[in-house]
mmCIF file of C-alpha atoms in Angstrom:
data_model
loop_
_atom_site.group_PDB
_atom_site.id
_atom_site.type_symbol
_atom_site.label_atom_id
_atom_site.label_comp_id
_atom_site.label_asym_id
_atom_site.label_seq_id
_atom_site.Cartn_x
_atom_site.Cartn_y
_atom_site.Cartn_z
ATOM 1 C CA MET A 1 54.746 9.389 33.018
ATOM 2 C CA SER A 2 52.201 6.720 34.124
ATOM 3 C CA ARG A 3 49.725 9.040 35.161
ATOM 4 C CA ILE A 4 50.513 11.918 32.839
ATOM 5 C CA SER A 5 46.388 13.522 33.196
ATOM 6 C CA VAL A 6 44.991 17.186 32.310
ATOM 7 C CA ARG A 7 44.050 17.761 35.607
ATOM 8 C CA GLY A 8 47.937 17.744 35.932
ATOM 9 C CA PHE A 9 48.095 20.540 33.736
ATOM 10 C CA ALA A 10 46.436 22.552 35.895
ATOM 11 C CA VAL A 11 47.941 22.012 39.142
ATOM 12 C CA ALA A 12 51.294 22.884 37.587
ATOM 13 C CA SER A 13 50.423 26.008 37.140
ATOM 14 C CA ALA A 14 50.035 26.517 40.822
ATOM 15 C CA THR A 15 52.562 23.788 41.682
ATOM 16 C CA ALA A 16 54.256 26.730 40.139
ATOM 17 C CA VAL A 17 52.873 29.814 41.948
ATOM 18 C CA THR A 18 54.198 27.751 45.230
ATOM 19 C CA ALA A 19 56.445 27.049 44.214
ATOM 20 C CA VAL A 20 57.760 29.977 43.509
ATOM 21 C CA GLY A 21 56.418 31.834 47.055
ATOM 22 C CA ALA A 22 57.883 28.802 48.322
ATOM 23 C CA VAL A 23 61.997 29.841 46.910
ATOM 24 C CA THR A 24 61.087 33.610 48.125
ATOM 25 C CA GLY A 25 59.651 32.189 51.552
ATOM 26 C CA VAL A 26 63.455 30.733 51.897
ATOM 27 C CA ALA A 27 64.979 33.683 50.827
ATOM 28 C CA SER A 28 62.891 36.195 53.513
ATOM 29 C CA GLY A 29 63.665 33.523 56.267
ATOM 30 C CA SER A 30 60.207 32.401 56.048
ATOM 31 C CA THR A 31 59.251 28.968 57.231
ATOM 32 C CA GLY A 32 55.634 28.491 55.632
ATOM 33 C CA GLN A 33 54.912 25.317 54.000
ATOM 34 C CA PRO A 34 53.211 25.028 50.282
ATOM 35 C CA SER A 35 49.251 25.337 50.489
ATOM 36 C CA SER A 36 47.469 21.692 50.953
ATOM 37 C CA ASP A 37 45.982 22.050 48.102
ATOM 38 C CA ALA A 38 48.533 22.532 45.638
ATOM 39 C CA GLU A 39 49.929 19.511 48.209
ATOM 40 C CA ALA A 40 46.847 17.558 47.715
ATOM 41 C CA LEU A 41 46.723 17.613 44.101
ATOM 42 C CA ALA A 42 49.968 17.523 43.286
ATOM 43 C CA SER A 43 50.250 14.264 45.281
ATOM 44 C CA ASP A 44 47.225 13.130 42.492
ATOM 45 C CA SER A 45 48.556 13.125 39.363
ATOM 46 C CA THR A 46 51.894 14.078 37.766
ATOM 47 C CA LEU A 47 52.585 17.704 37.354
ATOM 48 C CA LEU A 48 54.192 18.833 34.199
ATOM 49 C CA ALA A 49 56.461 20.608 36.291
ATOM 50 C CA ASP A 50 57.959 16.956 36.806
ATOM 51 C CA ILE A 51 58.874 16.097 33.550
ATOM 52 C CA PRO A 52 61.987 16.221 31.972
ATOM 53 C CA ALA A 53 61.946 19.826 29.739
ATOM 54 C CA GLY A 54 62.179 17.859 26.487
ATOM 55 C CA GLN A 55 58.984 15.573 26.802
ATOM 56 C CA GLN A 56 56.910 18.473 28.189
ATOM 57 C CA ALA A 57 55.650 19.028 24.331
ATOM 58 C CA GLN A 58 55.146 15.176 23.748
ATOM 59 C CA VAL A 59 53.062 15.544 26.501
ATOM 60 C CA GLN A 60 50.720 18.169 26.189
ATOM 61 C CA THR A 61 50.715 16.694 22.191
ATOM 62 C CA ALA A 62 49.877 13.497 23.742
ATOM 63 C CA SER A 63 46.737 15.243 25.751
ATOM 64 C CA LEU A 64 44.787 17.030 22.668
ATOM 65 C CA THR A 65 45.955 14.052 20.576
ATOM 66 C CA GLN A 66 43.231 12.622 23.200
ATOM 67 C CA GLN A 67 40.425 15.043 22.908
ATOM 68 C CA ALA A 68 41.051 14.947 18.960
ATOM 69 C CA ASP A 69 40.543 11.770 19.092
ATOM 70 C CA ALA A 70 37.724 11.764 21.892
ATOM 71 C CA GLN A 71 35.945 14.488 19.652
ATOM 72 C CA ALA A 72 36.315 11.976 16.097
ATOM 73 C CA ILE A 73 34.475 9.463 17.754
ATOM 74 C CA ALA A 74 31.426 11.278 18.885
ATOM 75 C CA ALA A 75 31.347 12.520 15.431
ATOM 76 C CA ASP A 76 31.318 9.716 13.970
ATOM 77 C CA ALA A 77 29.169 7.903 16.333
ATOM 78 C CA SER A 78 26.262 11.106 15.236
ATOM 79 C CA ALA A 79 27.241 10.580 11.499
ATOM 80 C CA LYS A 80 26.205 7.006 11.690
ATOM 81 C CA LYS A 81 23.691 7.394 13.364
ATOM 82 C CA ASP A 82 22.669 10.309 11.019
ATOM 83 C CA ALA A 83 23.258 7.914 8.578
ATOM 84 C CA GLU A 84 21.188 4.907 9.778
ATOM 85 C CA ALA A 85 18.356 7.508 10.330
ATOM 86 C CA SER A 86 18.361 8.516 6.609
ATOM 87 C CA ALA A 87 18.068 5.355 5.566
ATOM 88 C CA ARG A 88 14.917 4.465 7.041
ATOM 89 C CA LYS A 89 13.382 7.113 5.635
ATOM 90 C CA GLN A 90 14.333 5.917 2.137
ATOM 91 C CA ALA A 91 13.590 2.511 2.985
ATOM 92 C CA ALA A 92 10.046 3.449 3.955
ATOM 93 C CA GLU A 93 9.697 6.038 1.231
ATOM 94 C CA ASP A 94 10.865 3.301 -1.233
ATOM 95 C CA ALA A 95 8.690 0.582 0.279
ATOM 96 C CA VAL A 96 5.717 2.966 -0.067
ATOM 97 C CA ALA A 97 6.676 3.753 -3.678
ATOM 98 C CA LYS A 98 6.343 -0.012 -4.492
ATOM 99 C CA GLN A 99 3.281 -0.697 -3.042
ATOM 100 C CA LYS A 100 2.129 2.081 -5.402
ATOM 101 C CA ALA A 101 3.588 1.044 -8.448
ATOM 102 C CA ALA A 102 2.360 -2.947 -7.370
ATOM 103 C CA LYS A 103 -1.203 -1.494 -6.916
ATOM 104 C CA LYS A 104 -1.399 -0.108 -10.097
ATOM 105 C CA ALA A 105 0.001 -2.737 -11.716
ATOM 106 C CA GLU A 106 -2.208 -4.534 -10.624
ATOM 107 C CA ALA A 107 -5.774 -2.004 -11.181
ATOM 108 C CA ASP A 108 -3.934 -2.207 -14.755
ATOM 109 C CA ALA A 109 -4.032 -5.802 -15.481
ATOM 110 C CA LYS A 110 -7.357 -6.375 -14.063
ATOM 111 C CA ALA A 111 -8.454 -2.992 -16.594
ATOM 112 C CA ARG A 112 -7.230 -4.682 -19.207
ATOM 113 C CA LYS A 113 -8.264 -8.813 -18.507
ATOM 114 C CA GLU A 114 -11.831 -6.966 -17.840
ATOM 115 C CA ALA A 115 -10.653 -5.590 -21.875
ATOM 116 C CA GLU A 116 -10.549 -8.443 -23.107
ATOM 117 C CA THR A 117 -12.571 -10.545 -21.722
ATOM 118 C CA LYS A 118 -15.380 -8.110 -22.389
ATOM 119 C CA ALA A 119 -14.030 -8.066 -26.313
ATOM 120 C CA SER A 120 -14.365 -11.648 -26.836
ATOM 121 C CA ARG A 121 -17.749 -12.197 -25.048
ATOM 122 C CA ALA A 122 -18.913 -9.331 -27.754
ATOM 123 C CA SER A 123 -16.757 -11.157 -30.706
ATOM 124 C CA GLU A 124 -18.911 -14.438 -29.470
ATOM 125 C CA ARG A 125 -22.738 -13.462 -29.396
ATOM 126 C CA PRO A 126 -23.841 -13.661 -32.746
ATOM 127 C CA ALA A 127 -25.118 -10.535 -33.997
ATOM 128 C CA SER A 128 -29.104 -12.250 -34.922
ATOM 129 C CA PHE A 129 -31.142 -14.916 -34.606
ATOM 130 C CA PRO A 130 -34.130 -15.392 -36.569
ATOM 131 C CA VAL A 131 -37.263 -13.732 -35.551
ATOM 132 C CA GLN A 132 -39.734 -15.651 -34.241
ATOM 133 C CA GLY A 133 -43.581 -15.691 -33.152
ATOM 134 C CA SER A 134 -42.853 -16.866 -30.118
ATOM 135 C CA TYR A 135 -39.837 -19.009 -28.560
ATOM 136 C CA THR A 136 -40.105 -21.991 -25.976
ATOM 137 C CA ILE A 137 -38.271 -21.790 -22.634
ATOM 138 C CA ALA A 138 -35.795 -24.166 -24.409
ATOM 139 C CA GLN A 139 -34.325 -21.748 -27.971
ATOM 140 C CA ILE A 140 -34.245 -19.118 -25.440
ATOM 141 C CA GLN A 141 -31.805 -20.962 -22.887
ATOM 142 C CA ALA A 142 -30.156 -21.866 -26.095
ATOM 143 C CA MET A 143 -29.161 -18.968 -27.241
ATOM 144 C CA ALA A 144 -28.178 -17.604 -24.147
ATOM 145 C CA THR A 145 -25.389 -20.645 -24.607
ATOM 146 C CA GLN A 146 -24.381 -18.962 -27.742
ATOM 147 C CA MET A 147 -24.199 -15.517 -25.890
ATOM 148 C CA VAL A 148 -22.616 -16.307 -21.938
ATOM 149 C CA PRO A 149 -19.356 -17.335 -22.054
ATOM 150 C CA SER A 150 -19.053 -20.825 -20.439
ATOM 151 C CA GLY A 151 -18.509 -20.352 -16.815
ATOM 152 C CA GLN A 152 -20.741 -17.597 -16.262
ATOM 153 C CA PHE A 153 -24.011 -19.281 -18.039
ATOM 154 C CA GLN A 154 -25.531 -20.909 -14.842
ATOM 155 C CA CYS A 155 -24.788 -17.885 -12.773
ATOM 156 C CA PHE A 156 -26.777 -15.418 -15.272
ATOM 157 C CA SER A 157 -29.430 -18.598 -15.732
ATOM 158 C CA ASN A 158 -30.669 -18.459 -11.825
ATOM 159 C CA ILE A 159 -30.798 -14.693 -12.026
ATOM 160 C CA VAL A 160 -33.407 -14.998 -14.946
ATOM 161 C CA ASP A 161 -34.804 -18.054 -13.392
ATOM 162 C CA HIS A 162 -35.299 -16.424 -10.191
ATOM 163 C CA GLU A 163 -36.632 -12.821 -11.966
ATOM 164 C CA SER A 164 -38.647 -14.033 -14.600
ATOM 165 C CA SER A 165 -38.643 -18.443 -14.996
ATOM 166 C CA TRP A 166 -37.166 -17.422 -18.842
ATOM 167 C CA ASN A 167 -40.321 -15.882 -19.895
ATOM 168 C CA TYR A 168 -39.411 -13.013 -21.875
ATOM 169 C CA LYS A 169 -42.788 -11.584 -22.183
ATOM 170 C CA ALA A 170 -42.991 -11.997 -17.844
ATOM 171 C CA VAL A 171 -44.439 -8.124 -16.784
ATOM 172 C CA ASN A 172 -44.411 -7.239 -12.882
ATOM 173 C CA ALA A 173 -48.296 -6.595 -11.990
ATOM 174 C CA SER A 174 -47.435 -3.801 -9.928
ATOM 175 C CA SER A 175 -43.744 -2.059 -11.049
ATOM 176 C CA GLY A 176 -44.124 -3.157 -14.614
ATOM 177 C CA ALA A 177 -40.618 -4.907 -14.881
ATOM 178 C CA TYR A 178 -40.907 -6.019 -18.157
ATOM 179 C CA GLY A 179 -38.792 -9.692 -19.291
ATOM 180 C CA LEU A 180 -36.501 -12.217 -18.490
ATOM 181 C CA PHE A 181 -34.540 -9.885 -16.528
ATOM 182 C CA GLN A 182 -37.326 -7.386 -14.895
ATOM 183 C CA ALA A 183 -35.624 -4.462 -16.522
ATOM 184 C CA LEU A 184 -37.408 -1.480 -15.011
ATOM 185 C CA PRO A 185 -38.685 0.144 -17.564
ATOM 186 C CA GLY A 186 -38.692 -2.098 -19.754
ATOM 187 C CA SER A 187 -38.404 -0.249 -22.110
ATOM 188 C CA LYS A 188 -34.224 1.072 -20.814
ATOM 189 C CA MET A 189 -33.427 -2.767 -23.262
ATOM 190 C CA SER A 190 -34.166 -0.275 -26.308
ATOM 191 C CA THR A 191 -30.481 0.621 -25.864
ATOM 192 C CA VAL A 192 -29.064 -2.474 -27.816
ATOM 193 C CA GLY A 193 -32.693 -3.150 -29.538
ATOM 194 C CA SER A 194 -36.286 -2.056 -30.812
ATOM 195 C CA ASP A 195 -37.914 -5.681 -30.519
ATOM 196 C CA TRP A 196 -36.745 -5.730 -26.646
ATOM 197 C CA GLN A 197 -40.592 -6.406 -26.218
ATOM 198 C CA THR A 198 -40.508 -9.966 -28.991
ATOM 199 C CA ASN A 199 -37.365 -10.506 -28.977
ATOM 200 C CA PRO A 200 -35.600 -12.843 -26.151
ATOM 201 C CA ALA A 201 -31.823 -12.448 -27.855
ATOM 202 C CA THR A 202 -31.742 -8.748 -27.547
ATOM 203 C CA GLN A 203 -33.169 -8.941 -24.071
ATOM 204 C CA ILE A 204 -30.489 -11.225 -22.934
ATOM 205 C CA LYS A 205 -27.640 -8.913 -24.796
ATOM 206 C CA TRP A 206 -28.658 -6.284 -22.808
ATOM 207 C CA GLY A 207 -29.206 -7.851 -19.175
ATOM 208 C CA LEU A 208 -25.402 -9.442 -19.611
ATOM 209 C CA ASN A 209 -24.415 -6.438 -20.777
ATOM 210 C CA TYR A 210 -25.537 -4.785 -17.940
ATOM 211 C CA MET A 211 -24.547 -7.250 -15.440
ATOM 212 C CA ASP A 212 -20.606 -6.778 -16.659
ATOM 213 C CA SER A 213 -20.923 -3.127 -16.857
ATOM 214 C CA ARG A 214 -22.563 -2.915 -12.201
ATOM 215 C CA TYR A 215 -21.100 -6.140 -11.201
ATOM 216 C CA GLY A 216 -18.573 -6.740 -13.843
ATOM 217 C CA SER A 217 -19.514 -11.086 -14.411
ATOM 218 C CA PRO A 218 -22.954 -12.830 -13.879
ATOM 219 C CA CYS A 219 -21.654 -14.619 -11.045
ATOM 220 C CA GLU A 220 -20.256 -11.527 -9.394
ATOM 221 C CA ALA A 221 -24.425 -10.003 -10.009
ATOM 222 C CA TRP A 222 -25.555 -13.690 -9.341
ATOM 223 C CA SER A 223 -23.637 -13.235 -5.922
ATOM 224 C CA PHE A 224 -25.161 -9.894 -5.273
ATOM 225 C CA TRP A 225 -28.886 -11.329 -5.453
ATOM 226 C CA GLN A 226 -27.943 -14.048 -2.869
ATOM 227 C CA ALA A 227 -27.269 -11.143 -0.601
ATOM 228 C CA ASN A 228 -29.680 -8.719 -1.234
ATOM 229 C CA HIS A 229 -32.325 -10.598 -3.766
ATOM 230 C CA TRP A 230 -32.076 -7.655 -6.351
ATOM 231 C CA TYR A 231 -29.420 -6.798 -8.600
#
């Protein structure tokens, strides 16, 4: 049973037919020999007919088992390949979901921080200052230091220096821009107080609100100003 093969099963049938023909030839006095093709095939493989009858079923069973094993291996490989592809797809989807969740969490945290910062600034700003007929630069700057967070004051001051040199009545002759922040038109500052023309505190409130809402902070507004020379 050292060279049993599926090919042997095919040869067995041909050989059996040839053997029957040979016997018939002998009985009839013919001297013909088995075909050369059958002899060649028989020489290459152990024929089923050469195996004892009691073992033929075992040989057939072994061959079928071998085929089934090969098919099972192929099926396992295909299933493994599909599972790996599915795992890669799921991993990619999970990574995208985690990235979106991280971005959302970051955005939510930033929004909360901004809300807390604005609330903190609002609580730090005095409701009002004593009204005077005129104000010195030192007085105006003192108001600003009480209203602007300390970490943002220098940036805030830089903008006011460039826009009006801390003159709360400064007017741009060509455009009509007015006040510490050169608001255009100046009347937009009335959203925080009707005394916007004469009260530096009202102008400071408006300017700080403007920087926070448009740029996020005075320092971010100052960064924009440095790049564009306006804000």
